[in-house]
């Protein structure tokens, strides 16, 4: 097995998920210095970084009701992080999901334990979009998290019933309307206590909120989320 791994390493050397250069680590040293890991102070609800330490919540979480309980993300959605995720989603760079998932677990394993997660649910894609893309990027990240944490993953519990417009093209109110009735839960489902939603990017939280609202209507007590990147709070 070790010989096979060495041979595969020669044939398919590991590359950095940000710059694409061959690297001994999944994130090369140069790119490590270019990415911003989210640290305190951060919003107590969505986890966006805050510029003022005395603040507890970002602007969005102060002004809009959320149905999820708490969430956190790895990196600020800017620069090479933004480019890497774009490649991951739209240019078949599925292997990047392995790095993202491992980093999420490395940083947030203790947090996941304190949340007492029973089930991991990736944000689903509509069947038309999945057919076009060939994969669901959130499932790839969830698979890694589930394998490392030994928490079961449910990929078919929540279904995307409408092929909604891309959220990035809409304003806040339009995003909420766009996701109205966008998801459904299969009828025969043994409701867990705490659920972790996994997605690639957190912006306003409307997608996660729509899922969290539905999950809580079905009896889930607490809904948390983890994403690769997130926007700036203030």
mmCIF file of N, CA, C and O in Angstrom, residues 113-201:
data_model
loop_
_atom_site.group_PDB
_atom_site.id
_atom_site.type_symbol
_atom_site.label_atom_id
_atom_site.label_comp_id
_atom_site.label_asym_id
_atom_site.label_seq_id
_atom_site.Cartn_x
_atom_site.Cartn_y
_atom_site.Cartn_z
ATOM 1 N N UNK A 113 -17.822 18.914 18.355
ATOM 2 C CA UNK A 113 -18.069 18.078 19.528
ATOM 3 C C UNK A 113 -18.954 18.804 20.541
ATOM 4 O O UNK A 113 -19.885 18.217 21.104
ATOM 5 N N UNK A 114 -18.678 20.095 20.761
ATOM 6 C CA UNK A 114 -19.469 20.862 21.727
ATOM 7 C C UNK A 114 -20.894 21.094 21.233
ATOM 8 O O UNK A 114 -21.822 21.231 22.031
ATOM 9 N N UNK A 115 -21.075 21.141 19.904
ATOM 10 C CA UNK A 115 -22.416 21.280 19.333
ATOM 11 C C UNK A 115 -23.224 19.986 19.442
ATOM 12 O O UNK A 115 -24.425 19.988 19.241
ATOM 13 N N UNK A 116 -22.529 18.879 19.712
ATOM 14 C CA UNK A 116 -23.174 17.568 19.841
ATOM 15 C C UNK A 116 -23.998 17.217 18.603
ATOM 16 O O UNK A 116 -25.190 16.900 18.678
ATOM 17 N N UNK A 117 -23.347 17.251 17.455
ATOM 18 C CA UNK A 117 -23.993 17.003 16.171
ATOM 19 C C UNK A 117 -24.401 15.533 16.029
ATOM 20 O O UNK A 117 -23.615 14.633 16.290
ATOM 21 N N UNK A 118 -25.628 15.314 15.614
ATOM 22 C CA UNK A 118 -26.122 13.957 15.360
ATOM 23 C C UNK A 118 -26.021 13.578 13.890
ATOM 24 O O UNK A 118 -25.768 12.420 13.559
ATOM 25 N N UNK A 119 -26.222 14.564 13.014
ATOM 26 C CA UNK A 119 -26.268 14.303 11.575
ATOM 27 C C UNK A 119 -25.677 15.493 10.816
ATOM 28 O O UNK A 119 -25.895 16.645 11.198
ATOM 29 N N UNK A 120 -24.932 15.212 9.742
ATOM 30 C CA UNK A 120 -24.430 16.249 8.840
ATOM 31 C C UNK A 120 -25.270 16.230 7.562
ATOM 32 O O UNK A 120 -25.462 15.168 6.961
ATOM 33 N N UNK A 121 -25.765 17.405 7.161
ATOM 34 C CA UNK A 121 -26.554 17.502 5.935
ATOM 35 C C UNK A 121 -25.935 18.557 5.014
ATOM 36 O O UNK A 121 -25.904 19.736 5.366
ATOM 37 N N UNK A 122 -25.434 18.160 3.854
ATOM 38 C CA UNK A 122 -24.918 19.147 2.889
ATOM 39 C C UNK A 122 -26.070 19.873 2.208
ATOM 40 O O UNK A 122 -27.153 19.290 2.022
ATOM 41 N N UNK A 123 -25.863 21.133 1.850
ATOM 42 C CA UNK A 123 -26.889 21.869 1.105
ATOM 43 C C UNK A 123 -27.077 21.189 -0.250
ATOM 44 O O UNK A 123 -26.113 21.023 -1.001
ATOM 45 N N UNK A 124 -28.300 20.769 -0.576
ATOM 46 C CA UNK A 124 -28.513 20.036 -1.830
ATOM 47 C C UNK A 124 -28.568 20.948 -3.055
ATOM 48 O O UNK A 124 -28.914 22.127 -2.951
ATOM 49 N N UNK A 125 -28.234 20.380 -4.204
ATOM 50 C CA UNK A 125 -28.402 21.046 -5.486
ATOM 51 C C UNK A 125 -29.663 20.509 -6.139
ATOM 52 O O UNK A 125 -30.043 19.361 -5.915
ATOM 53 N N UNK A 126 -30.298 21.340 -6.953
ATOM 54 C CA UNK A 126 -31.418 20.833 -7.750
ATOM 55 C C UNK A 126 -30.875 19.828 -8.761
ATOM 56 O O UNK A 126 -29.728 19.947 -9.222
ATOM 57 N N UNK A 127 -31.675 18.833 -9.091
ATOM 58 C CA UNK A 127 -31.205 17.757 -9.971
ATOM 59 C C UNK A 127 -30.715 18.262 -11.328
ATOM 60 O O UNK A 127 -29.765 17.706 -11.901
ATOM 61 N N UNK A 128 -31.309 19.350 -11.843
ATOM 62 C CA UNK A 128 -30.856 19.890 -13.129
ATOM 63 C C UNK A 128 -29.462 20.491 -13.005
ATOM 64 O O UNK A 128 -28.609 20.301 -13.872
ATOM 65 N N UNK A 129 -29.237 21.233 -11.924
ATOM 66 C CA UNK A 129 -27.925 21.857 -11.721
ATOM 67 C C UNK A 129 -26.860 20.812 -11.416
ATOM 68 O O UNK A 129 -25.729 20.915 -11.876
ATOM 69 N N UNK A 130 -27.260 19.790 -10.650
ATOM 70 C CA UNK A 130 -26.307 18.722 -10.351
ATOM 71 C C UNK A 130 -25.930 17.959 -11.614
ATOM 72 O O UNK A 130 -24.773 17.601 -11.819
ATOM 73 N N UNK A 131 -26.908 17.711 -12.465
ATOM 74 C CA UNK A 131 -26.647 17.006 -13.718
ATOM 75 C C UNK A 131 -25.690 17.799 -14.596
ATOM 76 O O UNK A 131 -24.773 17.247 -15.217
ATOM 77 N N UNK A 132 -25.868 19.105 -14.618
ATOM 78 C CA UNK A 132 -25.016 19.971 -15.434
ATOM 79 C C UNK A 132 -23.593 20.037 -14.872
ATOM 80 O O UNK A 132 -22.618 19.956 -15.617
ATOM 81 N N UNK A 133 -23.474 20.165 -13.552
ATOM 82 C CA UNK A 133 -22.154 20.290 -12.911
ATOM 83 C C UNK A 133 -21.470 18.937 -12.757
ATOM 84 O O UNK A 133 -20.247 18.838 -12.803
ATOM 85 N N UNK A 134 -22.262 17.910 -12.507
ATOM 86 C CA UNK A 134 -21.709 16.576 -12.344
ATOM 87 C C UNK A 134 -21.471 16.163 -10.908
ATOM 88 O O UNK A 134 -21.170 15.005 -10.619
ATOM 89 N N UNK A 135 -21.612 17.084 -9.968
ATOM 90 C CA UNK A 135 -21.377 16.803 -8.553
ATOM 91 C C UNK A 135 -21.923 17.938 -7.701
ATOM 92 O O UNK A 135 -22.181 19.039 -8.198
ATOM 93 N N UNK A 136 -22.109 17.647 -6.433
ATOM 94 C CA UNK A 136 -22.512 18.659 -5.463
ATOM 95 C C UNK A 136 -21.301 18.977 -4.592
ATOM 96 O O UNK A 136 -20.819 18.125 -3.844
ATOM 97 N N UNK A 137 -20.787 20.193 -4.685
ATOM 98 C CA UNK A 137 -19.563 20.562 -3.972
ATOM 99 C C UNK A 137 -19.727 20.464 -2.452
ATOM 100 O O UNK A 137 -18.773 20.120 -1.738
ATOM 101 N N UNK A 138 -20.934 20.737 -1.948
ATOM 102 C CA UNK A 138 -21.162 20.669 -0.502
ATOM 103 C C UNK A 138 -21.086 19.231 0.001
ATOM 104 O O UNK A 138 -20.643 18.975 1.124
ATOM 105 N N UNK A 139 -21.519 18.274 -0.829
ATOM 106 C CA UNK A 139 -21.448 16.864 -0.456
ATOM 107 C C UNK A 139 -20.006 16.398 -0.314
ATOM 108 O O UNK A 139 -19.680 15.593 0.568
ATOM 109 N N UNK A 140 -19.139 16.904 -1.183
ATOM 110 C CA UNK A 140 -17.723 16.512 -1.130
ATOM 111 C C UNK A 140 -17.114 16.932 0.208
ATOM 112 O O UNK A 140 -16.408 16.149 0.865
ATOM 113 N N UNK A 141 -17.394 18.165 0.636
ATOM 114 C CA UNK A 141 -16.876 18.657 1.918
ATOM 115 C C UNK A 141 -17.479 17.865 3.069
ATOM 116 O O UNK A 141 -16.785 17.463 4.008
ATOM 117 N N UNK A 142 -18.799 17.623 2.997
ATOM 118 C CA UNK A 142 -19.499 16.882 4.058
ATOM 119 C C UNK A 142 -18.957 15.461 4.192
ATOM 120 O O UNK A 142 -18.833 14.939 5.306
ATOM 121 N N UNK A 143 -18.623 14.839 3.061
ATOM 122 C CA UNK A 143 -18.068 13.479 3.089
ATOM 123 C C UNK A 143 -16.780 13.427 3.904
ATOM 124 O O UNK A 143 -16.564 12.502 4.699
ATOM 125 N N UNK A 144 -15.922 14.411 3.696
ATOM 126 C CA UNK A 144 -14.648 14.464 4.429
ATOM 127 C C UNK A 144 -14.902 14.683 5.921
ATOM 128 O O UNK A 144 -14.332 13.992 6.773
ATOM 129 N N UNK A 145 -15.780 15.633 6.241
ATOM 130 C CA UNK A 145 -16.096 15.916 7.644
ATOM 131 C C UNK A 145 -16.704 14.704 8.342
ATOM 132 O O UNK A 145 -16.365 14.384 9.480
ATOM 133 N N UNK A 146 -17.614 14.030 7.629
ATOM 134 C CA UNK A 146 -18.257 12.859 8.200
ATOM 135 C C UNK A 146 -17.281 11.735 8.468
ATOM 136 O O UNK A 146 -17.331 11.081 9.510
ATOM 137 N N UNK A 147 -16.370 11.527 7.529
ATOM 138 C CA UNK A 147 -15.381 10.455 7.666
ATOM 139 C C UNK A 147 -14.433 10.727 8.840
ATOM 140 O O UNK A 147 -14.105 9.822 9.609
ATOM 141 N N UNK A 148 -14.016 11.979 8.992
ATOM 142 C CA UNK A 148 -13.074 12.324 10.061
ATOM 143 C C UNK A 148 -13.741 12.371 11.435
ATOM 144 O O UNK A 148 -13.121 12.028 12.439
ATOM 145 N N UNK A 149 -14.985 12.806 11.472
ATOM 146 C CA UNK A 149 -15.685 12.969 12.749
ATOM 147 C C UNK A 149 -16.510 11.752 13.151
ATOM 148 O O UNK A 149 -16.978 11.670 14.288
ATOM 149 N N UNK A 150 -16.707 10.821 12.186
ATOM 150 C CA UNK A 150 -17.542 9.633 12.415
ATOM 151 C C UNK A 150 -18.999 10.013 12.703
ATOM 152 O O UNK A 150 -19.698 9.314 13.442
ATOM 153 N N UNK A 151 -19.425 11.130 12.116
ATOM 154 C CA UNK A 151 -20.826 11.558 12.227
ATOM 155 C C UNK A 151 -21.528 11.178 10.928
ATOM 156 O O UNK A 151 -21.007 11.446 9.848
ATOM 157 N N UNK A 152 -22.704 10.558 11.006
ATOM 158 C CA UNK A 152 -23.400 10.155 9.779
ATOM 159 C C UNK A 152 -23.807 11.338 8.907
ATOM 160 O O UNK A 152 -24.113 12.419 9.416
ATOM 161 N N UNK A 153 -23.781 11.099 7.585
ATOM 162 C CA UNK A 153 -24.163 12.127 6.614
ATOM 163 C C UNK A 153 -25.461 11.700 5.947
ATOM 164 O O UNK A 153 -25.629 10.536 5.572
ATOM 165 N N UNK A 154 -26.378 12.634 5.805
ATOM 166 C CA UNK A 154 -27.638 12.355 5.120
ATOM 167 C C UNK A 154 -27.718 13.255 3.891
ATOM 168 O O UNK A 154 -27.950 14.446 3.995
ATOM 169 N N UNK A 155 -27.524 12.651 2.714
ATOM 170 C CA UNK A 155 -27.484 13.415 1.462
ATOM 171 C C UNK A 155 -28.833 13.503 0.768
ATOM 172 O O UNK A 155 -29.015 14.340 -0.118
ATOM 173 N N UNK A 156 -29.759 12.629 1.148
ATOM 174 C CA UNK A 156 -31.030 12.563 0.427
ATOM 175 C C UNK A 156 -32.226 12.949 1.285
ATOM 176 O O UNK A 156 -33.360 12.832 0.848
ATOM 177 N N UNK A 157 -31.958 13.409 2.500
ATOM 178 C CA UNK A 157 -33.048 13.789 3.397
ATOM 179 C C UNK A 157 -33.696 15.095 2.965
ATOM 180 O O UNK A 157 -34.913 15.203 2.850
ATOM 181 N N UNK A 158 -32.858 16.112 2.735
ATOM 182 C CA UNK A 158 -33.350 17.409 2.263
ATOM 183 C C UNK A 158 -33.208 17.462 0.743
ATOM 184 O O UNK A 158 -32.140 17.209 0.203
ATOM 185 N N UNK A 159 -34.308 17.804 0.069
ATOM 186 C CA UNK A 159 -34.342 17.842 -1.394
ATOM 187 C C UNK A 159 -34.558 19.276 -1.857
ATOM 188 O O UNK A 159 -35.323 20.027 -1.254
ATOM 189 N N UNK A 160 -33.864 19.644 -2.921
ATOM 190 C CA UNK A 160 -34.085 20.964 -3.518
ATOM 191 C C UNK A 160 -35.185 20.819 -4.560
ATOM 192 O O UNK A 160 -34.987 20.192 -5.604
ATOM 193 N N UNK A 161 -36.334 21.358 -4.265
ATOM 194 C CA UNK A 161 -37.503 21.148 -5.124
ATOM 195 C C UNK A 161 -37.610 22.144 -6.273
ATOM 196 O O UNK A 161 -38.304 21.894 -7.249
ATOM 197 N N UNK A 162 -36.940 23.296 -6.128
ATOM 198 C CA UNK A 162 -36.982 24.313 -7.180
ATOM 199 C C UNK A 162 -35.563 24.649 -7.645
ATOM 200 O O UNK A 162 -34.662 24.787 -6.824
ATOM 201 N N UNK A 163 -35.409 24.800 -8.944
ATOM 202 C CA UNK A 163 -34.117 25.194 -9.504
ATOM 203 C C UNK A 163 -34.002 26.709 -9.410
ATOM 204 O O UNK A 163 -34.258 27.431 -10.373
ATOM 205 N N UNK A 164 -33.649 27.181 -8.227
ATOM 206 C CA UNK A 164 -33.651 28.619 -7.942
ATOM 207 C C UNK A 164 -32.553 29.371 -8.699
ATOM 208 O O UNK A 164 -31.554 28.792 -9.110
ATOM 209 N N UNK A 165 -32.751 30.678 -8.825
ATOM 210 C CA UNK A 165 -31.732 31.533 -9.444
ATOM 211 C C UNK A 165 -30.511 31.589 -8.531
ATOM 212 O O UNK A 165 -30.636 31.466 -7.313
ATOM 213 N N UNK A 166 -29.315 31.802 -9.093
ATOM 214 C CA UNK A 166 -28.123 31.969 -8.250
ATOM 215 C C UNK A 166 -28.298 33.127 -7.272
ATOM 216 O O UNK A 166 -28.684 34.231 -7.675
ATOM 217 N N UNK A 167 -28.034 32.896 -5.981
ATOM 218 C CA UNK A 167 -28.254 33.905 -4.957
ATOM 219 C C UNK A 167 -27.410 35.163 -5.157
ATOM 220 O O UNK A 167 -27.824 36.258 -4.796
ATOM 221 N N UNK A 168 -26.241 35.001 -5.762
ATOM 222 C CA UNK A 168 -25.332 36.145 -5.920
ATOM 223 C C UNK A 168 -25.906 37.214 -6.837
ATOM 224 O O UNK A 168 -25.443 38.357 -6.825
ATOM 225 N N UNK A 169 -26.919 36.867 -7.628
ATOM 226 C CA UNK A 169 -27.519 37.819 -8.561
ATOM 227 C C UNK A 169 -28.640 38.639 -7.922
ATOM 228 O O UNK A 169 -29.191 39.530 -8.558
ATOM 229 N N UNK A 170 -28.983 38.356 -6.656
ATOM 230 C CA UNK A 170 -30.167 38.952 -6.036
ATOM 231 C C UNK A 170 -29.821 39.772 -4.797
ATOM 232 O O UNK A 170 -28.789 39.558 -4.169
ATOM 233 N N UNK A 171 -30.731 40.708 -4.426
ATOM 234 C CA UNK A 171 -30.554 41.444 -3.181
ATOM 235 C C UNK A 171 -31.159 40.639 -2.028
ATOM 236 O O UNK A 171 -31.685 39.535 -2.236
ATOM 237 N N UNK A 172 -31.118 41.197 -0.825
ATOM 238 C CA UNK A 172 -31.503 40.422 0.357
ATOM 239 C C UNK A 172 -32.949 39.923 0.290
ATOM 240 O O UNK A 172 -33.218 38.735 0.525
ATOM 241 N N UNK A 173 -33.898 40.820 0.012
ATOM 242 C CA UNK A 173 -35.309 40.429 -0.029
ATOM 243 C C UNK A 173 -35.577 39.449 -1.167
ATOM 244 O O UNK A 173 -36.372 38.513 -1.026
ATOM 245 N N UNK A 174 -34.912 39.656 -2.301
ATOM 246 C CA UNK A 174 -35.077 38.748 -3.433
ATOM 247 C C UNK A 174 -34.522 37.360 -3.119
ATOM 248 O O UNK A 174 -35.071 36.356 -3.553
ATOM 249 N N UNK A 175 -33.444 37.319 -2.348
ATOM 250 C CA UNK A 175 -32.854 36.031 -1.961
ATOM 251 C C UNK A 175 -33.813 35.227 -1.100
ATOM 252 O O UNK A 175 -33.966 34.017 -1.268
ATOM 253 N N UNK A 176 -34.460 35.917 -0.150
ATOM 254 C CA UNK A 176 -35.423 35.229 0.714
ATOM 255 C C UNK A 176 -36.584 34.679 -0.107
ATOM 256 O O UNK A 176 -37.016 33.542 0.079
ATOM 257 N N UNK A 177 -37.096 35.491 -1.010
ATOM 258 C CA UNK A 177 -38.217 35.069 -1.850
ATOM 259 C C UNK A 177 -37.807 33.939 -2.781
ATOM 260 O O UNK A 177 -38.576 33.014 -3.040
ATOM 261 N N UNK A 178 -36.583 34.026 -3.284
ATOM 262 C CA UNK A 178 -36.057 33.013 -4.198
ATOM 263 C C UNK A 178 -36.029 31.634 -3.547
ATOM 264 O O UNK A 178 -36.192 30.605 -4.220
ATOM 265 N N UNK A 179 -35.812 31.601 -2.222
ATOM 266 C CA UNK A 179 -35.675 30.328 -1.508
ATOM 267 C C UNK A 179 -36.961 29.862 -0.825
ATOM 268 O O UNK A 179 -36.974 28.816 -0.178
ATOM 269 N N UNK A 180 -38.034 30.654 -0.980
ATOM 270 C CA UNK A 180 -39.309 30.253 -0.392
ATOM 271 C C UNK A 180 -39.775 28.932 -1.016
ATOM 272 O O UNK A 180 -39.900 28.829 -2.230
ATOM 273 N N UNK A 181 -39.984 27.938 -0.213
ATOM 274 C CA UNK A 181 -40.417 26.604 -0.670
ATOM 275 C C UNK A 181 -39.390 25.929 -1.582
ATOM 276 O O UNK A 181 -39.758 25.081 -2.399
ATOM 277 N N UNK A 182 -38.114 26.321 -1.453
ATOM 278 C CA UNK A 182 -37.076 25.737 -2.320
ATOM 279 C C UNK A 182 -36.654 24.348 -1.868
ATOM 280 O O UNK A 182 -36.112 23.571 -2.657
ATOM 281 N N UNK A 183 -36.907 24.028 -0.584
ATOM 282 C CA UNK A 183 -36.469 22.744 -0.033
ATOM 283 C C UNK A 183 -37.646 21.938 0.500
ATOM 284 O O UNK A 183 -38.682 22.489 0.865
ATOM 285 N N UNK A 184 -37.448 20.643 0.558
ATOM 286 C CA UNK A 184 -38.432 19.737 1.168
ATOM 287 C C UNK A 184 -37.675 18.625 1.876
ATOM 288 O O UNK A 184 -36.522 18.341 1.561
ATOM 289 N N UNK A 185 -38.345 18.017 2.859
ATOM 290 C CA UNK A 185 -37.756 16.898 3.596
ATOM 291 C C UNK A 185 -38.561 15.641 3.300
ATOM 292 O O UNK A 185 -39.795 15.668 3.301
ATOM 293 N N UNK A 186 -37.868 14.561 3.073
ATOM 294 C CA UNK A 186 -38.547 13.292 2.814
ATOM 295 C C UNK A 186 -39.424 12.923 4.007
ATOM 296 O O UNK A 186 -39.043 13.140 5.161
ATOM 297 N N UNK A 187 -40.594 12.368 3.725
ATOM 298 C CA UNK A 187 -41.589 12.100 4.760
ATOM 299 C C UNK A 187 -41.081 11.168 5.850
ATOM 300 O O UNK A 187 -41.230 11.448 7.034
ATOM 301 N N UNK A 188 -40.508 10.061 5.466
ATOM 302 C CA UNK A 188 -40.043 9.090 6.455
ATOM 303 C C UNK A 188 -38.635 9.466 6.916
ATOM 304 O O UNK A 188 -37.638 9.096 6.300
ATOM 305 N N UNK A 189 -38.578 10.223 8.003
ATOM 306 C CA UNK A 189 -37.292 10.689 8.516
ATOM 307 C C UNK A 189 -37.324 10.698 10.032
ATOM 308 O O UNK A 189 -38.210 11.305 10.647
ATOM 309 N N UNK A 190 -36.395 9.986 10.634
ATOM 310 C CA UNK A 190 -36.269 9.973 12.081
ATOM 311 C C UNK A 190 -35.531 11.240 12.498
ATOM 312 O O UNK A 190 -34.332 11.379 12.285
ATOM 313 N N UNK A 191 -36.256 12.167 13.078
ATOM 314 C CA UNK A 191 -35.710 13.490 13.365
ATOM 315 C C UNK A 191 -34.594 13.440 14.408
ATOM 316 O O UNK A 191 -34.800 12.960 15.524
ATOM 317 N N UNK A 192 -33.400 13.932 14.068
ATOM 318 C CA UNK A 192 -32.305 14.001 15.042
ATOM 319 C C UNK A 192 -32.461 15.223 15.935
ATOM 320 O O UNK A 192 -33.303 16.088 15.689
ATOM 321 N N UNK A 193 -31.644 15.298 16.953
ATOM 322 C CA UNK A 193 -31.709 16.437 17.876
ATOM 323 C C UNK A 193 -30.986 17.649 17.302
ATOM 324 O O UNK A 193 -31.537 18.738 17.204
ATOM 325 N N UNK A 194 -29.703 17.462 16.905
ATOM 326 C CA UNK A 194 -28.881 18.569 16.405
ATOM 327 C C UNK A 194 -28.330 18.245 15.018
ATOM 328 O O UNK A 194 -27.797 17.155 14.800
ATOM 329 N N UNK A 195 -28.428 19.208 14.114
ATOM 330 C CA UNK A 195 -28.000 19.013 12.725
ATOM 331 C C UNK A 195 -26.913 20.020 12.360
ATOM 332 O O UNK A 195 -26.989 21.191 12.757
ATOM 333 N N UNK A 196 -25.921 19.559 11.603
ATOM 334 C CA UNK A 196 -24.898 20.442 11.048
ATOM 335 C C UNK A 196 -25.107 20.550 9.540
ATOM 336 O O UNK A 196 -25.062 19.549 8.828
ATOM 337 N N UNK A 197 -25.353 21.759 9.052
ATOM 338 C CA UNK A 197 -25.457 22.014 7.613
ATOM 339 C C UNK A 197 -24.082 22.397 7.092
ATOM 340 O O UNK A 197 -23.378 23.202 7.705
ATOM 341 N N UNK A 198 -23.709 21.832 5.955
ATOM 342 C CA UNK A 198 -22.407 22.135 5.345
ATOM 343 C C UNK A 198 -22.628 22.761 3.976
ATOM 344 O O UNK A 198 -23.407 22.252 3.159
ATOM 345 N N UNK A 199 -21.955 23.888 3.726
ATOM 346 C CA UNK A 199 -22.033 24.566 2.430
ATOM 347 C C UNK A 199 -20.663 25.145 2.099
ATOM 348 O O UNK A 199 -19.740 25.089 2.916
ATOM 349 N N UNK A 200 -20.528 25.712 0.896
ATOM 350 C CA UNK A 200 -19.234 26.265 0.505
ATOM 351 C C UNK A 200 -19.040 27.705 0.964
ATOM 352 O O UNK A 200 -17.997 28.053 1.512
ATOM 353 N N UNK A 201 -20.063 28.565 0.755
ATOM 354 C CA UNK A 201 -19.925 29.989 1.064
ATOM 355 C C UNK A 201 -21.111 30.478 1.893
ATOM 356 O O UNK A 201 -22.255 30.096 1.635
#
